[in-house]
Amino acid sequence: ALPGCGAFVDETVGGAVATGDGDIMMRFSPSFLAVELMRGGMSPTQAAEESIIRISSKYPNSMIGAVVAASNKGEYGAACYGMKTFPYSVKDSEDNARIVLIDCLK
């Protein structure tokens, strides 16, 4: 395991983190891709979904993973594959935390 290798941040855009099958995820740099897609105008959810779709299209039967992305404007979103649902937590500027549960792509 290489802790921290699944994250990428550019303060002018936002950041993203990936989790799942590390051997597969490292081949695609989905966190970097998600940030670049947000730079190009996608929302965090759209960017996370596109990152997951690019990987799952190559590994449709074995890929298990998720990408969580956040913009520097406070928007956030996530996408997952290979599971039924994926929980992640967010915290607002007033220190209120909550868990978000999303349905994974099929």
PDB file of C-alpha atoms in Angstrom:
ATOM      1  CA  ALA A   1       0.000   0.000   0.000  1.00  0.00           C
ATOM      2  CA  LEU A   2       1.094   3.520  -0.749  1.00  0.00           C
ATOM      3  CA  PRO A   3      -0.925   5.789   1.567  1.00  0.00           C
ATOM      4  CA  GLY A   4      -1.705   9.210   0.135  1.00  0.00           C
ATOM      5  CA  CYS A   5      -0.931   8.285  -3.468  1.00  0.00           C
ATOM      6  CA  GLY A   6      -4.603   8.401  -4.419  1.00  0.00           C
ATOM      7  CA  ALA A   7      -4.978  12.139  -3.835  1.00  0.00           C
ATOM      8  CA  PHE A   8      -4.361  15.185  -6.038  1.00  0.00           C
ATOM      9  CA  VAL A   9      -5.012  18.854  -5.297  1.00  0.00           C
ATOM     10  CA  ASP A  10      -4.599  22.065  -7.253  1.00  0.00           C
ATOM     11  CA  GLU A  11      -5.605  25.020  -5.096  1.00  0.00           C
ATOM     12  CA  THR A  12      -6.853  26.937  -8.132  1.00  0.00           C
ATOM     13  CA  VAL A  13      -9.390  24.203  -8.947  1.00  0.00           C
ATOM     14  CA  GLY A  14      -9.961  21.726  -6.123  1.00  0.00           C
ATOM     15  CA  GLY A  15      -8.949  18.227  -5.183  1.00  0.00           C
ATOM     16  CA  ALA A  16      -9.881  14.589  -5.505  1.00  0.00           C
ATOM     17  CA  VAL A  17      -9.088  11.287  -3.865  1.00  0.00           C
ATOM     18  CA  ALA A  18      -9.454   7.731  -5.118  1.00  0.00           C
ATOM     19  CA  THR A  19      -9.884   4.498  -3.218  1.00  0.00           C
ATOM     20  CA  GLY A  20     -10.266   0.899  -4.256  1.00  0.00           C
ATOM     21  CA  ASP A  21      -8.085  -1.542  -6.158  1.00  0.00           C
ATOM     22  CA  GLY A  22      -4.787   0.333  -5.980  1.00  0.00           C
ATOM     23  CA  ASP A  23      -3.076  -1.616  -8.763  1.00  0.00           C
ATOM     24  CA  ILE A  24      -5.808  -0.641 -11.194  1.00  0.00           C
ATOM     25  CA  MET A  25      -6.320   2.888  -9.856  1.00  0.00           C
ATOM     26  CA  MET A  26      -2.632   3.818 -10.121  1.00  0.00           C
ATOM     27  CA  ARG A  27      -2.663   3.037 -13.848  1.00  0.00           C
ATOM     28  CA  PHE A  28      -5.279   5.728 -14.512  1.00  0.00           C
ATOM     29  CA  SER A  29      -4.531   8.568 -12.027  1.00  0.00           C
ATOM     30  CA  PRO A  30      -8.253   9.198 -11.500  1.00  0.00           C
ATOM     31  CA  SER A  31      -7.724  11.945  -8.911  1.00  0.00           C
ATOM     32  CA  PHE A  32      -5.540  13.943 -11.280  1.00  0.00           C
ATOM     33  CA  LEU A  33      -8.049  13.365 -14.083  1.00  0.00           C
ATOM     34  CA  ALA A  34     -10.968  14.520 -11.936  1.00  0.00           C
ATOM     35  CA  VAL A  35      -9.203  17.776 -11.047  1.00  0.00           C
ATOM     36  CA  GLU A  36      -8.328  18.421 -14.688  1.00  0.00           C
ATOM     37  CA  LEU A  37     -11.932  17.750 -15.731  1.00  0.00           C
ATOM     38  CA  MET A  38     -13.129  20.225 -13.089  1.00  0.00           C
ATOM     39  CA  ARG A  39     -10.610  22.721 -14.496  1.00  0.00           C
ATOM     40  CA  GLY A  40     -12.333  22.183 -17.844  1.00  0.00           C
ATOM     41  CA  GLY A  41     -15.741  23.028 -16.394  1.00  0.00           C
ATOM     42  CA  MET A  42     -17.184  19.763 -15.093  1.00  0.00           C
ATOM     43  CA  SER A  43     -18.818  19.623 -11.678  1.00  0.00           C
ATOM     44  CA  PRO A  44     -17.112  17.443  -9.042  1.00  0.00           C
ATOM     45  CA  THR A  45     -19.753  14.743  -9.538  1.00  0.00           C
ATOM     46  CA  GLN A  46     -19.352  14.760 -13.332  1.00  0.00           C
ATOM     47  CA  ALA A  47     -15.560  14.664 -13.013  1.00  0.00           C
ATOM     48  CA  ALA A  48     -15.667  11.766 -10.539  1.00  0.00           C
ATOM     49  CA  GLU A  49     -18.076   9.848 -12.774  1.00  0.00           C
ATOM     50  CA  GLU A  50     -15.918  10.329 -15.879  1.00  0.00           C
ATOM     51  CA  SER A  51     -12.829   9.193 -13.964  1.00  0.00           C
ATOM     52  CA  ILE A  52     -14.620   6.021 -12.835  1.00  0.00           C
ATOM     53  CA  ILE A  53     -16.095   5.357 -16.289  1.00  0.00           C
ATOM     54  CA  ARG A  54     -12.654   5.506 -17.910  1.00  0.00           C
ATOM     55  CA  ILE A  55     -11.375   2.830 -15.548  1.00  0.00           C
ATOM     56  CA  SER A  56     -14.468   0.613 -15.477  1.00  0.00           C
ATOM     57  CA  SER A  57     -14.625   0.558 -19.279  1.00  0.00           C
ATOM     58  CA  LYS A  58     -11.260  -1.228 -19.273  1.00  0.00           C
ATOM     59  CA  TYR A  59     -11.947  -3.429 -16.209  1.00  0.00           C
ATOM     60  CA  PRO A  60     -15.740  -3.977 -16.211  1.00  0.00           C
ATOM     61  CA  ASN A  61     -15.628  -7.253 -14.282  1.00  0.00           C
ATOM     62  CA  SER A  62     -12.901  -6.598 -11.745  1.00  0.00           C
ATOM     63  CA  MET A  63     -12.794  -2.894 -10.926  1.00  0.00           C
ATOM     64  CA  ILE A  64     -13.859  -1.851  -7.439  1.00  0.00           C
ATOM     65  CA  GLY A  65     -13.298   1.748  -6.495  1.00  0.00           C
ATOM     66  CA  ALA A  66     -14.489   5.279  -5.924  1.00  0.00           C
ATOM     67  CA  VAL A  67     -13.449   8.869  -6.541  1.00  0.00           C
ATOM     68  CA  VAL A  68     -14.476  11.775  -4.314  1.00  0.00           C
ATOM     69  CA  ALA A  69     -13.902  15.298  -5.661  1.00  0.00           C
ATOM     70  CA  ALA A  70     -14.326  18.809  -4.287  1.00  0.00           C
ATOM     71  CA  SER A  71     -13.963  22.186  -5.940  1.00  0.00           C
ATOM     72  CA  ASN A  72     -12.293  25.180  -4.335  1.00  0.00           C
ATOM     73  CA  LYS A  73     -15.775  26.749  -4.264  1.00  0.00           C
ATOM     74  CA  GLY A  74     -17.099  24.131  -1.824  1.00  0.00           C
ATOM     75  CA  GLU A  75     -18.919  21.907  -4.326  1.00  0.00           C
ATOM     76  CA  TYR A  76     -18.373  18.174  -3.940  1.00  0.00           C
ATOM     77  CA  GLY A  77     -19.371  14.884  -5.489  1.00  0.00           C
ATOM     78  CA  ALA A  78     -18.351  11.284  -5.908  1.00  0.00           C
ATOM     79  CA  ALA A  79     -18.750   8.215  -8.077  1.00  0.00           C
ATOM     80  CA  CYS A  80     -18.115   4.525  -7.515  1.00  0.00           C
ATOM     81  CA  TYR A  81     -18.121   1.195  -9.326  1.00  0.00           C
ATOM     82  CA  GLY A  82     -18.108  -2.463  -8.315  1.00  0.00           C
ATOM     83  CA  MET A  83     -20.173  -1.888  -5.176  1.00  0.00           C
ATOM     84  CA  LYS A  84     -23.857  -1.202  -4.609  1.00  0.00           C
ATOM     85  CA  THR A  85     -23.328   2.036  -2.673  1.00  0.00           C
ATOM     86  CA  PHE A  86     -20.448   4.137  -1.358  1.00  0.00           C
ATOM     87  CA  PRO A  87     -20.481   6.367   1.732  1.00  0.00           C
ATOM     88  CA  TYR A  88     -18.278   9.415   2.172  1.00  0.00           C
ATOM     89  CA  SER A  89     -18.296  12.264   4.651  1.00  0.00           C
ATOM     90  CA  VAL A  90     -18.277  16.019   4.147  1.00  0.00           C
ATOM     91  CA  LYS A  91     -17.838  18.877   6.567  1.00  0.00           C
ATOM     92  CA  ASP A  92     -19.123  22.403   6.037  1.00  0.00           C
ATOM     93  CA  SER A  93     -17.541  25.711   7.013  1.00  0.00           C
ATOM     94  CA  GLU A  94     -19.389  25.632  10.333  1.00  0.00           C
ATOM     95  CA  ASP A  95     -17.808  22.279  11.306  1.00  0.00           C
ATOM     96  CA  ASN A  96     -20.994  20.284  10.682  1.00  0.00           C
ATOM     97  CA  ALA A  97     -20.199  16.844   9.313  1.00  0.00           C
ATOM     98  CA  ARG A  98     -22.536  14.479   7.516  1.00  0.00           C
ATOM     99  CA  ILE A  99     -22.337  11.209   5.635  1.00  0.00           C
ATOM    100  CA  VAL A 100     -23.375  11.108   1.982  1.00  0.00           C
ATOM    101  CA  LEU A 101     -24.378   7.744   0.500  1.00  0.00           C
ATOM    102  CA  ILE A 102     -24.312   7.409  -3.287  1.00  0.00           C
ATOM    103  CA  ASP A 103     -25.424   4.635  -5.629  1.00  0.00           C
ATOM    104  CA  CYS A 104     -22.583   3.249  -7.695  1.00  0.00           C
ATOM    105  CA  LEU A 105     -22.436   3.248 -11.483  1.00  0.00           C
ATOM    106  CA  LYS A 106     -23.286  -0.014 -13.229  1.00  0.00           C
TER     107      LYS A 106
END
